[in-house]
Amino acid sequence: MVMDQANPFAVSYRREIRAGLRDIAPVVVAAIPISLLFGAVAAAKGLSPLEVTVMSALVFAGGAQFAAIETWIHPAPILTLAFATLLINARHVLMGASLSPKVQMSQVQRFLSFFFLTDEAWALSERRALERPVTTAYWVAMGGVLWANWTFFSALGAVLGSFLGDPERIGADFAFTALFIGLVAGFGRSRVTLITVAVSAGVAALVHHFIGAPWHVASGALAGIAAASLAAPQDAPQDAPREARS
Amino acid sequence: MSLDTTTLLAILAMAVVTYVTRIAGLFVADRLVLTGRAKAAFDAIPPAVLVAVIAPTALTTGWAEAIAAAVTALAAFRLPLLGTVAVGVVSVVVLRSLL
């Protein structure tokens, strides 16, 4: 206790890093087969291990990278790929806007560290933000580990390539879906949340079937958000803990 | 190890676009003061986005995936994250071999 008082900052800093690593650990484990799968698929499409590594390190967005690789041709259609990436990652704008008031960071830290914005780290941070603010140490510990993990294992996947065998046989392709279901469950099962999930899932599935990727992401998300707005009581009481903090 | 120029440019374009989407939210966040329906809509962003990403795989790929997704959802309320993923992967493998 005396030591805590001597340097409370260092103690909480370490505690935040530990909390970040603990929260992201299951995501990191689940991401390994997905990363290997991405590298292997990209290599099968003709990308070199170096190109796969550079893409994972700089883009660091699984959904957009899988979509890009799925439609990859040589030479690469730069504008088409950039536009598909924008469509798939447009959700980051909403996610960043939602998380930004809940993080304890300077503006510079925010701009640098939001490179680490991913569905997983963001979902875990939103959940943590229900109880306490998200610190830079917590966020960067999660993001850094997830980034290194994604980059390393997608590179390894590209090198190993066909040695991995059929990913469907070992169910690795479903790990991503199961991971997201687990993250969604973390947001509880209130009436509004259940309506949101049902509408978002239905619209995304229909749009994907009749129109195709990547339109299902934006349309499903927007439909779910609209449904939540309609399902909510018109003057819902303020969220007390969150108000008290801001 | 080769690095094709066009491929590199495409990767850089994807990287820049992605980074812009990641920081764009920072410009609007501080001006948002939300209550009532607007707040409900904002709070719904996380589950709505996550579900929209996986809905095609979970719902329209086939019976094995749809049932596995339902099993995974049941597990998700009782197990930690890694356990949920394990249940999902195992159940999809079992269901694919049965169906």
Coordinates of C-alpha atoms in Angstrom, one line a residue:
Chain A
M1 CA 0.0 0.0 0.0
V2 CA 2.9 2.4 0.9
M3 CA 4.5 1.5 -2.4
D4 CA 1.2 2.0 -4.3
Q5 CA 1.1 5.5 -2.8
A6 CA 4.8 6.1 -3.7
N7 CA 4.1 5.5 -7.4
P8 CA 0.4 5.0 -8.1
F9 CA 0.8 5.8 -11.8
A10 CA 3.3 3.0 -12.5
V11 CA 1.1 0.5 -10.6
S12 CA -2.1 1.4 -12.5
Y13 CA -0.1 1.5 -15.8
R14 CA 1.0 -2.1 -15.2
R15 CA -2.4 -3.1 -14.1
E16 CA -4.0 -1.6 -17.2
I17 CA -1.5 -3.5 -19.5
R18 CA -2.2 -6.7 -17.6
A19 CA -6.0 -6.1 -18.0
G20 CA -5.6 -5.5 -21.7
L21 CA -3.5 -8.6 -22.2
R22 CA -5.9 -10.7 -20.2
D23 CA -9.0 -9.4 -22.2
I24 CA -7.4 -9.9 -25.6
A25 CA -5.8 -13.3 -24.9
P26 CA -8.8 -15.4 -26.1
V27 CA -9.1 -13.2 -29.2
V28 CA -5.5 -13.7 -30.0
V29 CA -5.8 -17.5 -29.7
A30 CA -8.9 -17.5 -31.9
A31 CA -7.2 -15.2 -34.4
I32 CA -4.3 -17.6 -35.0
P33 CA -6.1 -20.0 -37.3
I34 CA -7.8 -17.1 -39.1
S35 CA -4.5 -15.4 -39.7
L36 CA -2.9 -18.6 -41.0
L37 CA -6.0 -19.1 -43.2
F38 CA -5.6 -15.5 -44.6
G39 CA -2.0 -16.0 -45.4
A40 CA -2.6 -19.3 -47.1
V41 CA -5.5 -18.0 -49.2
A42 CA -3.5 -14.9 -50.2
A43 CA -0.5 -17.0 -51.2
A44 CA -2.8 -19.2 -53.3
K45 CA -4.0 -16.0 -55.1
G46 CA -0.4 -15.3 -56.0
L47 CA 0.8 -12.8 -53.4
S48 CA 4.3 -13.4 -52.1
P49 CA 4.9 -13.9 -48.4
L50 CA 6.5 -10.4 -48.3
E51 CA 3.4 -8.8 -49.9
V52 CA 1.1 -10.7 -47.4
T53 CA 3.2 -9.5 -44.5
V54 CA 3.2 -5.8 -45.7
M55 CA -0.6 -5.9 -46.2
S56 CA -1.3 -7.4 -42.8
A57 CA 1.1 -5.0 -41.1
L58 CA -0.2 -1.8 -42.8
V59 CA -3.9 -2.6 -43.3
F60 CA -4.5 -4.7 -40.2
A61 CA -8.2 -5.3 -41.0
G62 CA -9.2 -8.9 -41.4
G63 CA -12.6 -8.4 -43.1
A64 CA -11.3 -6.0 -45.7
Q65 CA -8.3 -8.1 -46.4
F66 CA -10.3 -11.3 -46.8
A67 CA -12.6 -9.5 -49.2
A68 CA -9.7 -8.0 -51.2
I69 CA -8.0 -11.4 -51.5
E70 CA -11.3 -13.0 -52.6
T71 CA -11.5 -10.7 -55.6
W72 CA -7.7 -10.3 -56.2
I73 CA -6.5 -10.2 -59.8
H74 CA -3.2 -9.3 -61.4
P75 CA -2.4 -6.5 -61.8
A76 CA -4.2 -5.3 -58.7
P77 CA -7.2 -3.0 -59.4
I78 CA -6.2 -0.2 -57.0
L79 CA -9.3 1.9 -57.0
T80 CA -11.7 -1.1 -56.8
L81 CA -9.8 -2.5 -53.9
A82 CA -9.7 0.9 -52.1
F83 CA -13.4 1.4 -52.6
A84 CA -14.3 -2.1 -51.3
T85 CA -12.0 -1.4 -48.3
L86 CA -13.8 1.8 -47.6
L87 CA -17.2 0.1 -47.7
I88 CA -16.2 -2.7 -45.4
N89 CA -14.3 -0.4 -43.0
A90 CA -16.8 2.4 -42.9
R91 CA -18.1 0.9 -39.7
H92 CA -14.8 2.1 -38.1
V93 CA -16.2 5.6 -38.3
L94 CA -19.1 4.7 -36.0
M95 CA -17.0 2.6 -33.8
G96 CA -14.3 5.3 -33.4
A97 CA -17.0 8.0 -32.7
S98 CA -18.6 5.7 -30.1
L99 CA -15.3 4.8 -28.3
S100 CA -13.6 8.2 -28.5
P101 CA -15.3 9.8 -25.5
K102 CA -14.6 6.7 -23.4
V103 CA -10.9 6.7 -23.8
Q104 CA -8.5 8.6 -21.5
M105 CA -6.0 9.8 -24.0
S106 CA -4.4 13.0 -25.4
Q107 CA -5.4 14.0 -28.9
V108 CA -2.1 12.8 -30.3
Q109 CA -2.3 9.5 -28.6
R110 CA -5.8 9.1 -29.9
F111 CA -4.7 9.7 -33.5
L112 CA -1.8 7.3 -33.3
S113 CA -3.3 4.6 -31.3
F114 CA -6.6 4.4 -33.2
F115 CA -4.5 2.7 -35.9
F116 CA -5.2 -0.3 -33.6
L117 CA -9.0 0.0 -34.0
T118 CA -10.4 -3.5 -34.7
D119 CA -13.8 -5.1 -34.1
E120 CA -12.4 -7.2 -31.3
A121 CA -10.3 -4.6 -29.4
W122 CA -13.1 -2.1 -29.8
A123 CA -15.8 -4.5 -28.6
L124 CA -13.8 -5.4 -25.5
S125 CA -13.1 -1.7 -24.8
E126 CA -16.7 -0.8 -25.2
R127 CA -17.5 -3.5 -22.6
R128 CA -14.8 -2.2 -20.3
A129 CA -16.0 1.3 -20.7
L130 CA -19.3 0.3 -19.1
E131 CA -17.3 0.2 -15.8
R132 CA -14.3 2.4 -16.3
P133 CA -12.5 4.6 -18.8
V134 CA -10.3 3.0 -21.4
T135 CA -6.6 4.0 -20.9
T136 CA -3.9 4.2 -23.5
A137 CA -2.0 1.4 -21.8
Y138 CA -5.0 -0.9 -21.9
W139 CA -5.8 0.0 -25.6
V140 CA -2.2 -0.2 -26.9
A141 CA -1.5 -3.5 -25.1
M142 CA -4.5 -5.1 -26.7
G143 CA -3.9 -3.5 -30.1
G144 CA -0.2 -4.1 -30.2
V145 CA -0.5 -7.8 -29.4
L146 CA -3.3 -8.3 -31.8
W147 CA -1.4 -6.5 -34.6
A148 CA 1.8 -8.6 -34.0
N149 CA -0.2 -11.8 -33.9
W150 CA -2.1 -11.0 -37.1
T151 CA 1.0 -9.9 -39.0
F152 CA 3.1 -12.8 -37.8
F153 CA 0.6 -15.6 -38.4
S154 CA -0.6 -14.4 -41.7
A155 CA 3.0 -14.3 -42.9
L156 CA 3.5 -17.8 -41.6
G157 CA 0.3 -18.9 -43.3
A158 CA 1.6 -17.5 -46.6
V159 CA 4.9 -19.4 -46.2
L160 CA 3.2 -22.6 -45.2
G161 CA 0.5 -22.2 -47.8
S162 CA -0.8 -25.5 -49.0
F163 CA 0.8 -27.4 -46.2
L164 CA -2.1 -26.4 -43.9
G165 CA -4.6 -28.4 -45.8
D166 CA -8.3 -27.6 -46.2
P167 CA -9.2 -25.1 -43.5
E168 CA -12.9 -26.1 -43.7
R169 CA -12.0 -29.6 -42.6
I170 CA -10.7 -28.4 -39.2
G171 CA -13.5 -25.7 -38.9
A172 CA -10.9 -22.9 -38.8
D173 CA -13.0 -20.9 -41.2
F174 CA -15.8 -20.8 -38.6
A175 CA -13.5 -19.5 -35.8
F176 CA -14.1 -15.9 -36.9
T177 CA -17.9 -16.3 -36.8
A178 CA -17.8 -17.9 -33.4
L179 CA -15.6 -15.2 -32.1
F180 CA -18.0 -12.5 -33.2
I181 CA -21.0 -14.3 -31.7
G182 CA -19.1 -14.4 -28.4
L183 CA -18.4 -10.7 -28.6
V184 CA -22.0 -9.9 -29.4
A185 CA -23.2 -11.9 -26.4
G186 CA -21.0 -9.5 -24.3
F187 CA -23.5 -6.8 -25.0
G188 CA -26.3 -8.6 -23.1
R189 CA -29.8 -9.6 -24.1
S190 CA -32.0 -6.6 -23.4
R191 CA -35.1 -6.3 -25.6
V192 CA -33.4 -3.5 -27.7
T193 CA -30.2 -5.5 -28.1
L194 CA -32.1 -8.6 -29.3
I195 CA -34.2 -6.6 -31.8
T196 CA -30.9 -5.0 -33.0
V197 CA -29.3 -8.3 -33.5
A198 CA -32.3 -9.9 -35.3
V199 CA -32.8 -7.0 -37.7
S200 CA -29.1 -6.6 -38.5
A201 CA -28.6 -10.3 -39.1
G202 CA -31.7 -10.6 -41.3
V203 CA -31.0 -7.6 -43.4
A204 CA -27.3 -8.4 -43.8
A205 CA -28.1 -12.0 -44.8
L206 CA -30.7 -10.8 -47.4
V207 CA -28.5 -8.1 -48.8
H208 CA -25.5 -10.5 -49.1
H209 CA -27.7 -13.1 -50.8
F210 CA -29.5 -10.7 -53.3
I211 CA -26.9 -8.0 -53.8
G212 CA -23.6 -9.4 -52.5
A213 CA -20.5 -8.4 -50.5
P214 CA -19.5 -6.0 -49.2
W215 CA -22.8 -4.2 -49.1
H216 CA -24.3 -6.4 -46.4
V217 CA -22.1 -4.9 -43.7
A218 CA -23.2 -1.3 -44.0
S219 CA -26.8 -2.1 -44.8
G220 CA -27.2 -4.7 -42.0
A221 CA -25.6 -2.4 -39.4
L222 CA -27.6 0.6 -40.4
A223 CA -30.9 -1.4 -40.3
G224 CA -30.0 -2.8 -36.9
I225 CA -29.2 0.7 -35.6
A226 CA -32.4 2.1 -37.0
A227 CA -34.4 -0.8 -35.4
A228 CA -32.8 0.0 -32.0
S229 CA -33.7 3.6 -32.3
L230 CA -37.4 2.7 -33.1
A231 CA -37.5 0.1 -30.4
A232 CA -36.2 2.3 -27.7
P233 CA -38.6 4.3 -25.5
Q234 CA -38.8 7.9 -26.8
D235 CA -37.3 9.5 -23.8
A236 CA -35.2 6.8 -22.3
P237 CA -33.6 7.7 -19.0
Q238 CA -30.0 8.8 -19.1
D239 CA -27.4 6.2 -18.7
A240 CA -26.4 7.2 -15.2
P241 CA -22.8 5.8 -14.8
R242 CA -21.7 7.0 -18.2
E243 CA -23.2 10.5 -17.6
A244 CA -21.4 10.7 -14.2
R245 CA -18.1 10.1 -15.8
S246 CA -18.2 12.6 -18.6
Chain B
M1 CA 10.5 -12.6 -51.9
S2 CA 9.0 -10.3 -54.4
L3 CA 7.1 -7.0 -54.0
D4 CA 5.1 -6.0 -57.1
T5 CA 4.8 -2.3 -57.5
T6 CA 1.0 -2.3 -58.4
T7 CA 0.4 -4.7 -55.5
L8 CA 2.3 -2.5 -53.2
L9 CA 0.3 0.6 -54.3
A10 CA -3.0 -1.3 -53.8
I11 CA -1.9 -2.3 -50.3
L12 CA -0.9 1.2 -49.5
A13 CA -4.3 2.5 -50.8
M14 CA -6.1 0.0 -48.7
A15 CA -4.0 1.0 -45.7
V16 CA -4.6 4.7 -46.1
V17 CA -8.4 4.2 -46.6
T18 CA -8.5 1.9 -43.5
Y19 CA -6.5 4.4 -41.3
V20 CA -8.8 7.2 -42.4
T21 CA -11.9 5.3 -41.4
R22 CA -10.2 4.5 -38.0
I23 CA -9.6 8.2 -37.1
A24 CA -12.6 9.8 -38.8
G25 CA -14.8 9.0 -35.8
L26 CA -12.6 11.1 -33.7
F27 CA -13.7 14.2 -35.5
V28 CA -17.4 13.8 -34.8
A29 CA -17.3 12.1 -31.4
D30 CA -16.8 15.2 -29.2
R31 CA -19.8 17.0 -30.7
L32 CA -22.2 14.2 -29.9
V33 CA -24.5 14.6 -26.9
L34 CA -27.0 11.9 -27.1
T35 CA -30.3 11.1 -25.3
G36 CA -33.3 8.9 -25.9
R37 CA -33.6 7.3 -29.3
A38 CA -30.4 8.8 -30.6
K39 CA -28.5 7.2 -27.7
A40 CA -30.3 3.9 -28.2
A41 CA -29.2 4.0 -31.9
F42 CA -25.6 4.8 -30.9
D43 CA -25.5 2.1 -28.2
A44 CA -26.7 -0.4 -30.8
I45 CA -23.7 0.2 -33.1
P46 CA -21.5 -2.5 -31.6
P47 CA -23.8 -5.5 -31.8
A48 CA -25.3 -4.3 -35.1
V49 CA -22.0 -4.0 -36.9
L50 CA -20.6 -7.3 -35.5
V51 CA -23.7 -9.2 -36.5
A52 CA -23.8 -7.7 -40.0
V53 CA -20.3 -8.9 -40.7
I54 CA -21.0 -12.6 -39.8
A55 CA -24.6 -12.9 -40.8
P56 CA -24.0 -14.4 -44.3
T57 CA -21.7 -17.1 -43.0
A58 CA -23.9 -17.8 -40.0
L59 CA -27.3 -17.8 -41.7
T60 CA -27.1 -18.5 -45.5
T61 CA -24.1 -20.8 -46.0
G62 CA -25.8 -24.0 -45.0
W63 CA -27.6 -25.9 -42.2
A64 CA -24.3 -26.9 -40.5
E65 CA -23.2 -23.3 -40.2
A66 CA -26.6 -22.1 -39.1
I67 CA -27.1 -24.7 -36.4
A68 CA -23.5 -24.3 -35.3
A69 CA -24.1 -20.5 -35.0
A70 CA -27.2 -21.2 -32.8
V71 CA -25.2 -23.6 -30.6
T72 CA -22.4 -21.0 -30.4
A73 CA -24.9 -18.3 -29.4
L74 CA -26.2 -20.5 -26.6
A75 CA -22.7 -21.2 -25.4
A76 CA -21.8 -17.5 -25.6
F77 CA -24.0 -16.7 -22.6
R78 CA -22.4 -19.4 -20.4
L79 CA -18.8 -19.6 -21.4
P80 CA -15.8 -17.3 -21.7
L81 CA -14.8 -16.1 -25.1
L82 CA -12.3 -18.8 -25.9
G83 CA -14.7 -21.6 -24.8
T84 CA -17.3 -20.1 -27.1
V85 CA -15.0 -20.2 -30.1
A86 CA -14.1 -23.8 -29.3
V87 CA -17.7 -24.8 -29.1
G88 CA -18.3 -23.1 -32.4
V89 CA -15.4 -24.7 -34.2
V90 CA -16.1 -28.2 -32.8
S91 CA -19.8 -28.0 -33.5
V92 CA -19.4 -26.9 -37.1
V93 CA -16.9 -29.7 -37.8
V94 CA -19.3 -32.3 -36.3
L95 CA -22.3 -30.9 -38.1
R96 CA -20.5 -30.7 -41.4
S97 CA -19.6 -34.4 -41.1
L98 CA -23.2 -35.4 -40.1
L99 CA -25.3 -33.2 -42.5

